[in-house]
């Protein structure tokens, strides 16, 4: 039995932060950001809005679009590195906001690869035969952990949420294959150093700005370019597909140059590559489901299409998946 995506949804907060706004905040330029990353604008939450709020908006749309009652949901998996609180989980908050009475759930920390880790996990629950309706939501409120005086990071990230409903396929569609990996040797290159059990929050960790994202961009870039290209071409090869078979490549949106290099390596033409980094920046666990929902909503992906996704992120973590779209 295959697990397949039967509904998609996204939520982007209203507030827009443009490159021109950032020019007034740090020593940067629209030209540098556009040419080095592909980003023009990103969205930010409003005062008091957090990850569970965005994820709940996504969950409500998923229920509506799939004509599903809240009490039919078996499991909620939330991929995030910016939970509202360390505990209770964001999944518990989403369950409560939905008032879904027959489910359980948990948060999953896989950074930018979080959504693909969660999709693989959710698919296994469906394939077990025990669970019929699993919600997978990728959400991140990156603005809550970004230092808006650090030009190395503040231009890159945005807030947002996206998700899918996973169900057993009726026509043998769905997730065909996945390659997932992790290597903690890359840990210090992209990290939120403070506030955990290693460096509990204190006046000192705050003073040292350890509650903000630190990234050694060059190192991550080098690994991401090779990593994403390797797993994307490997998963195509081992399933006897070529880039020509891919209707849409939905990559994690961290840098347009990384996406272009991966697409080139797999011989996927530009018109079959989803790019929305210009509008939303890097929303971490949310980029891929936001992309899926855009592509379904505008008719780019239809039933029967082959979809390739790939991601690379903190950990390091990485993943690629091949999906035959349809119920
Ligand atoms: O999603 C999780 C995974 N993350 C990624 O995949 C991100 C991977 N890394 C990247 O996308 C890129 O490395 C960045 C976009 C972060 C940086 O681009 P780069 O081409 O690697 O730039 P760089 O770090 O080599 O910096 C080049 C120069 C430096 O100045 P010097 O040392 O040459 O004088 C930086 O200080 O650009 C400077 N710089 C900036 N200049 C204007 C760094 N950030 C900015 C900025 N505006 N915002």
Coordinates of C-alpha atoms and ligand atoms in Angstrom, one line a residue:
X1 CA 0.0 0.0 0.0
X2 CA 1.4 3.4 -1.0
X3 CA 1.0 6.7 0.9
X4 CA -0.1 9.5 -1.3
X5 CA -0.8 13.3 -1.0
X6 CA -4.5 14.0 -1.3
X7 CA -4.5 17.7 -0.4
X8 CA -2.0 20.5 -0.1
X9 CA -2.2 23.9 1.6
X10 CA 0.0 26.9 2.5
X11 CA -0.1 30.0 4.7
X12 CA 2.1 33.0 4.3
X13 CA 1.9 35.8 6.8
X14 CA 0.9 39.2 5.4
X15 CA 3.8 41.4 6.4
X16 CA 6.3 41.8 3.6
X17 CA 10.0 42.6 4.2
X18 CA 11.8 43.6 1.0
X19 CA 15.4 43.9 0.1
X20 CA 14.9 47.7 0.1
X21 CA 13.7 47.5 3.7
X22 CA 16.8 45.5 4.6
X23 CA 19.0 48.1 3.0
X24 CA 17.9 50.5 5.7
X25 CA 18.6 47.9 8.5
X26 CA 22.0 46.5 7.6
X27 CA 24.9 47.1 5.3
X28 CA 23.5 45.3 2.2
X29 CA 21.9 46.0 -1.2
X30 CA 19.0 44.7 -3.2
X31 CA 21.5 43.9 -5.9
X32 CA 23.7 41.7 -3.6
X33 CA 20.8 39.8 -2.2
X34 CA 19.1 39.2 -5.6
X35 CA 22.3 38.1 -7.4
X36 CA 23.8 36.0 -4.5
X37 CA 20.5 34.3 -3.4
X38 CA 17.6 35.1 -5.7
X39 CA 15.5 36.6 -2.9
X40 CA 13.5 39.9 -3.4
X41 CA 11.0 39.7 -0.5
X42 CA 10.1 37.5 2.4
X43 CA 7.1 37.4 4.8
X44 CA 7.1 37.9 8.5
X45 CA 4.6 37.1 11.2
X46 CA 2.7 39.8 13.0
X47 CA 3.1 40.6 16.7
X48 CA 2.0 37.6 18.7
X49 CA 1.6 35.2 15.8
X50 CA 3.7 32.0 16.1
X51 CA 4.3 28.7 14.3
X52 CA 1.2 26.9 15.7
X53 CA -1.0 29.8 14.4
X54 CA 0.4 29.4 10.8
X55 CA 0.3 25.6 11.0
X56 CA -3.4 25.7 12.1
X57 CA -4.3 27.8 9.2
X58 CA -2.7 25.2 6.9
X59 CA -4.5 22.3 8.8
X60 CA -7.9 24.0 8.4
X61 CA -7.4 24.4 4.6
X62 CA -6.3 20.7 4.4
X63 CA -9.5 19.6 6.1
X64 CA -11.6 21.8 3.9
X65 CA -10.0 20.8 0.6
X66 CA -10.0 17.1 1.4
X67 CA -13.6 17.2 2.8
X68 CA -12.3 15.6 6.0
X69 CA -13.8 16.0 9.5
X70 CA -11.3 17.1 12.1
X71 CA -12.1 14.0 14.1
X72 CA -11.0 11.7 11.2
X73 CA -7.4 12.9 11.5
X74 CA -5.2 10.1 13.0
X75 CA -1.9 11.8 13.4
X76 CA -0.3 15.3 13.1
X77 CA 3.4 15.6 12.4
X78 CA 4.8 19.1 12.6
X79 CA 8.3 19.7 11.1
X80 CA 9.8 22.8 12.7
X81 CA 12.9 24.2 14.4
X82 CA 10.8 27.1 15.7
X83 CA 8.2 25.5 17.9
X84 CA 6.0 27.9 19.9
X85 CA 7.6 26.4 23.0
X86 CA 10.1 23.5 23.5
X87 CA 7.1 21.8 25.1
X88 CA 4.2 21.3 24.8
X89 CA 4.8 20.5 21.1
X90 CA 3.5 22.6 18.3
X91 CA 1.5 19.5 17.2
X92 CA -0.4 19.6 20.6
X93 CA -1.2 23.2 20.0
X94 CA -2.4 22.6 16.5
X95 CA -4.6 19.6 17.7
X96 CA -6.1 21.9 20.4
X97 CA -6.8 24.8 18.0
X98 CA -8.4 22.4 15.6
X99 CA -10.2 20.6 18.4
X100 CA -9.3 17.3 16.6
X101 CA -10.4 14.6 19.1
X102 CA -9.1 11.3 17.7
X103 CA -5.4 11.9 16.9
X104 CA -2.0 12.0 18.4
X105 CA 1.0 13.9 17.2
X106 CA 4.6 15.1 17.6
X107 CA 7.1 17.7 16.4
X108 CA 10.0 16.6 14.2
X109 CA 13.3 18.5 14.1
X110 CA 15.1 18.2 10.8
X111 CA 15.7 21.8 9.9
X112 CA 15.4 22.5 6.1
X113 CA 14.9 18.7 5.5
X114 CA 12.3 18.5 8.2
X115 CA 9.4 18.3 5.8
X116 CA 10.9 15.4 3.8
X117 CA 11.8 13.6 7.1
X118 CA 8.2 14.1 8.2
X119 CA 6.7 13.0 4.9
X120 CA 8.8 9.8 5.0
X121 CA 7.7 9.2 8.6
X122 CA 4.0 9.8 7.9
X123 CA 4.2 7.6 4.8
X124 CA 5.4 4.7 7.0
X125 CA 2.4 5.1 9.3
X126 CA 0.1 4.9 6.3
X127 CA 1.9 2.0 4.8
X128 CA 1.5 0.1 8.2
X129 CA -2.2 0.0 7.5
X130 CA -3.0 1.3 11.0
X131 CA -3.4 5.0 10.1
X132 CA -5.6 6.4 7.3
X133 CA -5.2 10.2 7.5
X134 CA -1.9 11.8 8.5
X135 CA -1.3 15.6 8.4
X136 CA 2.3 16.6 7.7
X137 CA 3.0 20.3 8.2
X138 CA 6.3 22.2 7.7
X139 CA 6.3 25.5 9.5
X140 CA 8.9 27.9 10.7
X141 CA 8.9 31.4 12.2
X142 CA 12.5 32.1 11.4
X143 CA 12.1 35.8 12.4
X144 CA 11.9 34.6 16.0
X145 CA 15.5 33.3 15.9
X146 CA 17.1 35.8 13.4
X147 CA 19.4 38.7 14.4
X148 CA 18.2 41.6 12.2
X149 CA 21.6 43.3 12.7
X150 CA 23.5 40.3 11.1
X151 CA 23.5 40.7 7.3
X152 CA 24.9 37.2 6.9
X153 CA 21.6 35.7 8.0
X154 CA 18.8 38.3 8.1
X155 CA 18.5 38.6 4.4
X156 CA 18.0 34.9 3.8
X157 CA 15.0 33.7 5.9
X158 CA 11.3 34.3 6.1
X159 CA 8.2 32.9 7.9
X160 CA 5.6 30.5 6.5
X161 CA 3.8 27.2 6.6
X162 CA 2.8 24.5 4.2
X163 CA 1.4 21.1 4.5
X164 CA -0.2 18.0 3.0
X165 CA -2.7 15.3 3.9
X166 CA -1.3 11.8 3.4
X167 CA -3.7 8.9 2.8
X168 CA -3.5 5.4 1.3
X169 CA -3.5 5.6 -2.5
X170 CA -6.4 4.1 -4.4
X171 CA -4.5 3.9 -7.7
X172 CA -0.9 3.0 -6.7
X173 CA 0.2 6.7 -6.9
X174 CA 2.2 8.5 -4.2
X175 CA 5.7 8.2 -2.8
X176 CA 7.9 6.0 -5.0
X177 CA 11.2 6.3 -3.3
X178 CA 13.3 8.4 -0.9
X179 CA 16.9 9.0 0.0
X180 CA 17.5 10.6 3.4
X181 CA 20.7 11.3 5.3
X182 CA 22.3 13.0 8.3
X183 CA 25.8 13.9 9.3
X184 CA 26.3 15.7 12.5
X185 CA 29.9 16.6 11.5
X186 CA 28.4 19.7 9.9
X187 CA 26.6 20.8 13.0
X188 CA 28.6 23.9 13.9
X189 CA 28.2 25.4 10.4
X190 CA 24.4 26.1 10.8
X191 CA 23.3 26.2 14.4
X192 CA 21.1 27.9 17.0
X193 CA 23.7 27.6 19.8
X194 CA 21.8 28.9 22.9
X195 CA 18.7 28.0 24.8
X196 CA 19.0 24.2 24.7
X197 CA 20.4 21.8 27.4
X198 CA 24.0 22.5 26.3
X199 CA 23.8 26.2 26.8
X200 CA 20.7 27.0 28.7
X201 CA 19.4 30.5 28.3
X202 CA 21.1 33.0 30.6
X203 CA 22.1 36.6 30.6
X204 CA 25.5 35.4 29.2
X205 CA 24.0 33.5 26.3
X206 CA 21.8 36.4 25.5
X207 CA 24.7 38.8 25.6
X208 CA 26.6 36.6 23.2
X209 CA 23.6 36.4 20.9
X210 CA 23.5 32.6 21.1
X211 CA 19.7 32.7 20.7
X212 CA 20.1 33.6 17.1
X213 CA 20.9 31.5 14.0
X214 CA 24.6 31.3 13.2
X215 CA 25.6 30.2 9.7
X216 CA 28.9 29.7 8.0
X217 CA 27.3 30.3 4.6
X218 CA 30.3 29.3 2.4
X219 CA 30.7 25.9 4.1
X220 CA 26.9 25.1 3.9
X221 CA 26.8 26.3 0.3
X222 CA 29.6 23.9 -0.7
X223 CA 27.9 20.9 0.9
X224 CA 24.4 21.9 -0.2
X225 CA 25.4 22.2 -3.9
X226 CA 27.1 18.8 -4.0
X227 CA 24.6 17.1 -1.6
X228 CA 21.4 18.2 -3.3
X229 CA 22.8 17.4 -6.8
X230 CA 24.1 13.9 -5.7
X231 CA 20.9 12.7 -4.1
X232 CA 18.6 14.2 -6.8
X233 CA 20.5 12.5 -9.6
X234 CA 20.9 9.2 -7.6
X235 CA 17.2 8.9 -6.9
X236 CA 16.4 9.4 -10.6
X237 CA 19.0 6.9 -11.7
X238 CA 18.1 4.1 -9.3
X239 CA 14.4 4.4 -10.4
X240 CA 15.4 4.4 -14.1
X241 CA 14.2 8.0 -14.7
X242 CA 16.0 10.9 -16.3
X243 CA 15.5 14.7 -15.9
X244 CA 13.1 14.5 -18.9
X245 CA 10.7 12.4 -17.0
X246 CA 10.3 15.0 -14.2
X247 CA 7.3 17.2 -14.6
X248 CA 8.3 19.4 -11.7
X249 CA 11.3 19.6 -9.5
X250 CA 10.4 21.2 -6.1
X251 CA 13.7 21.9 -4.3
X252 CA 14.2 23.5 -0.9
X253 CA 14.5 27.2 -1.4
X254 CA 17.7 28.3 0.3
X255 CA 19.6 29.8 -2.6
X256 CA 18.7 30.0 -6.3
X257 CA 22.3 29.2 -7.2
X258 CA 22.1 25.8 -5.4
X259 CA 18.8 25.1 -7.1
X260 CA 20.1 25.9 -10.6
X261 CA 23.2 23.7 -10.0
X262 CA 21.1 20.8 -8.9
X263 CA 18.7 21.1 -11.9
X264 CA 21.6 21.4 -14.3
X265 CA 23.2 18.2 -12.9
X266 CA 19.9 16.3 -13.4
X267 CA 19.2 17.8 -16.8
X268 CA 15.9 19.3 -15.7
X269 CA 15.0 22.4 -17.8
X270 CA 14.3 25.7 -16.0
X271 CA 10.6 25.6 -16.8
X272 CA 10.3 22.3 -14.8
X273 CA 11.8 23.8 -11.7
X274 CA 9.7 25.5 -9.0
X275 CA 11.2 28.7 -7.8
X276 CA 9.5 30.9 -5.2
X277 CA 12.5 32.0 -3.2
X278 CA 12.1 35.4 -4.8
X279 CA 8.8 35.9 -2.9
X280 CA 9.3 34.1 0.4
X281 CA 13.1 33.6 1.0
X282 CA 14.1 30.5 3.0
X283 CA 11.2 29.4 5.2
X284 CA 13.1 26.3 6.4
X285 CA 10.7 23.3 6.9
X286 CA 7.9 25.1 4.9
X287 CA 9.6 25.7 1.5
X288 CA 8.7 22.4 -0.1
X289 CA 5.0 22.1 1.0
X290 CA 4.5 25.8 0.0
X291 CA 5.9 24.9 -3.4
X292 CA 3.7 21.8 -3.7
X293 CA 0.6 23.9 -2.9
X294 CA 1.6 26.6 -5.4
X295 CA 2.1 24.0 -8.2
X296 CA -1.2 22.2 -7.5
X297 CA -3.2 25.5 -7.2
X298 CA -1.9 26.9 -10.5
X299 CA -2.3 23.6 -12.3
X300 CA 1.4 22.9 -12.9
X301 CA 1.2 19.5 -11.3
X302 CA -1.6 17.2 -12.3
X303 CA -2.5 13.6 -11.5
X304 CA 0.0 11.2 -13.1
X305 CA 2.9 13.7 -13.1
X306 CA 6.3 12.7 -11.7
X307 CA 7.5 15.1 -9.0
X308 CA 11.0 15.3 -7.6
X309 CA 11.8 17.1 -4.3
X310 CA 15.2 17.6 -2.6
X311 CA 16.5 19.4 0.4
X312 CA 19.7 20.1 2.4
X313 CA 19.9 21.8 5.8
X314 CA 21.3 22.1 9.3
X315 CA 22.6 18.9 10.9
X316 CA 23.7 18.4 8.1
X317 CA 20.5 16.8 7.0
X318 CA 19.5 16.0 3.4
X319 CA 16.8 14.2 1.5
X320 CA 15.2 13.6 -1.9
X321 CA 11.9 12.0 -2.8
X322 CA 10.1 10.9 -6.0
X323 CA 6.4 11.1 -6.0
X324 CA 3.8 10.0 -8.6
X325 CA 1.1 12.6 -8.1
X326 CA -2.5 11.5 -7.7
X327 CA -4.9 9.8 -5.4
Ligands
LIG1 O1 18.6 26.2 4.2 C1 19.6 25.8 5.0 C2 20.9 25.6 4.2 N1 21.4 26.9 3.9 C3 21.9 27.2 2.7 O2 21.9 26.3 1.9 C4 22.7 28.5 2.5 C5 24.0 28.2 1.8 N2 24.8 29.4 1.7 C6 24.5 30.4 0.9 O3 23.4 30.4 0.3 C7 25.5 31.5 0.6 O4 26.7 31.1 1.1 C8 25.1 32.9 1.2 C9 24.0 33.5 0.4 C10 24.8 32.8 2.6 C11 26.3 33.9 1.0 O5 26.7 33.9 -0.3 P1 28.2 33.8 -0.8 O6 28.3 34.0 -2.2 O7 28.7 32.4 -0.2 O8 28.9 34.9 0.0 P2 30.1 34.9 1.1 O9 29.6 34.3 2.3 O10 31.3 34.2 0.4 O11 30.4 36.4 1.2 C12 30.9 37.2 0.2 C13 31.0 38.6 0.7 C14 31.6 38.7 2.1 O12 32.4 39.9 2.1 P3 34.0 39.8 2.0 O13 34.4 39.0 3.2 O14 34.2 39.2 0.7 O15 34.4 41.3 2.2 C15 30.4 38.9 3.0 O16 30.7 39.6 4.2 O17 29.7 39.1 0.8 C16 29.5 39.7 2.1 N3 28.1 39.6 2.5 C17 27.2 40.5 2.2 N4 27.2 41.6 1.5 C18 26.1 42.3 1.3 C19 27.5 38.6 3.3 N5 26.2 38.9 3.4 C20 26.0 40.0 2.8 C21 24.8 40.8 2.6 N6 24.9 41.9 1.8 N7 23.6 40.5 3.1

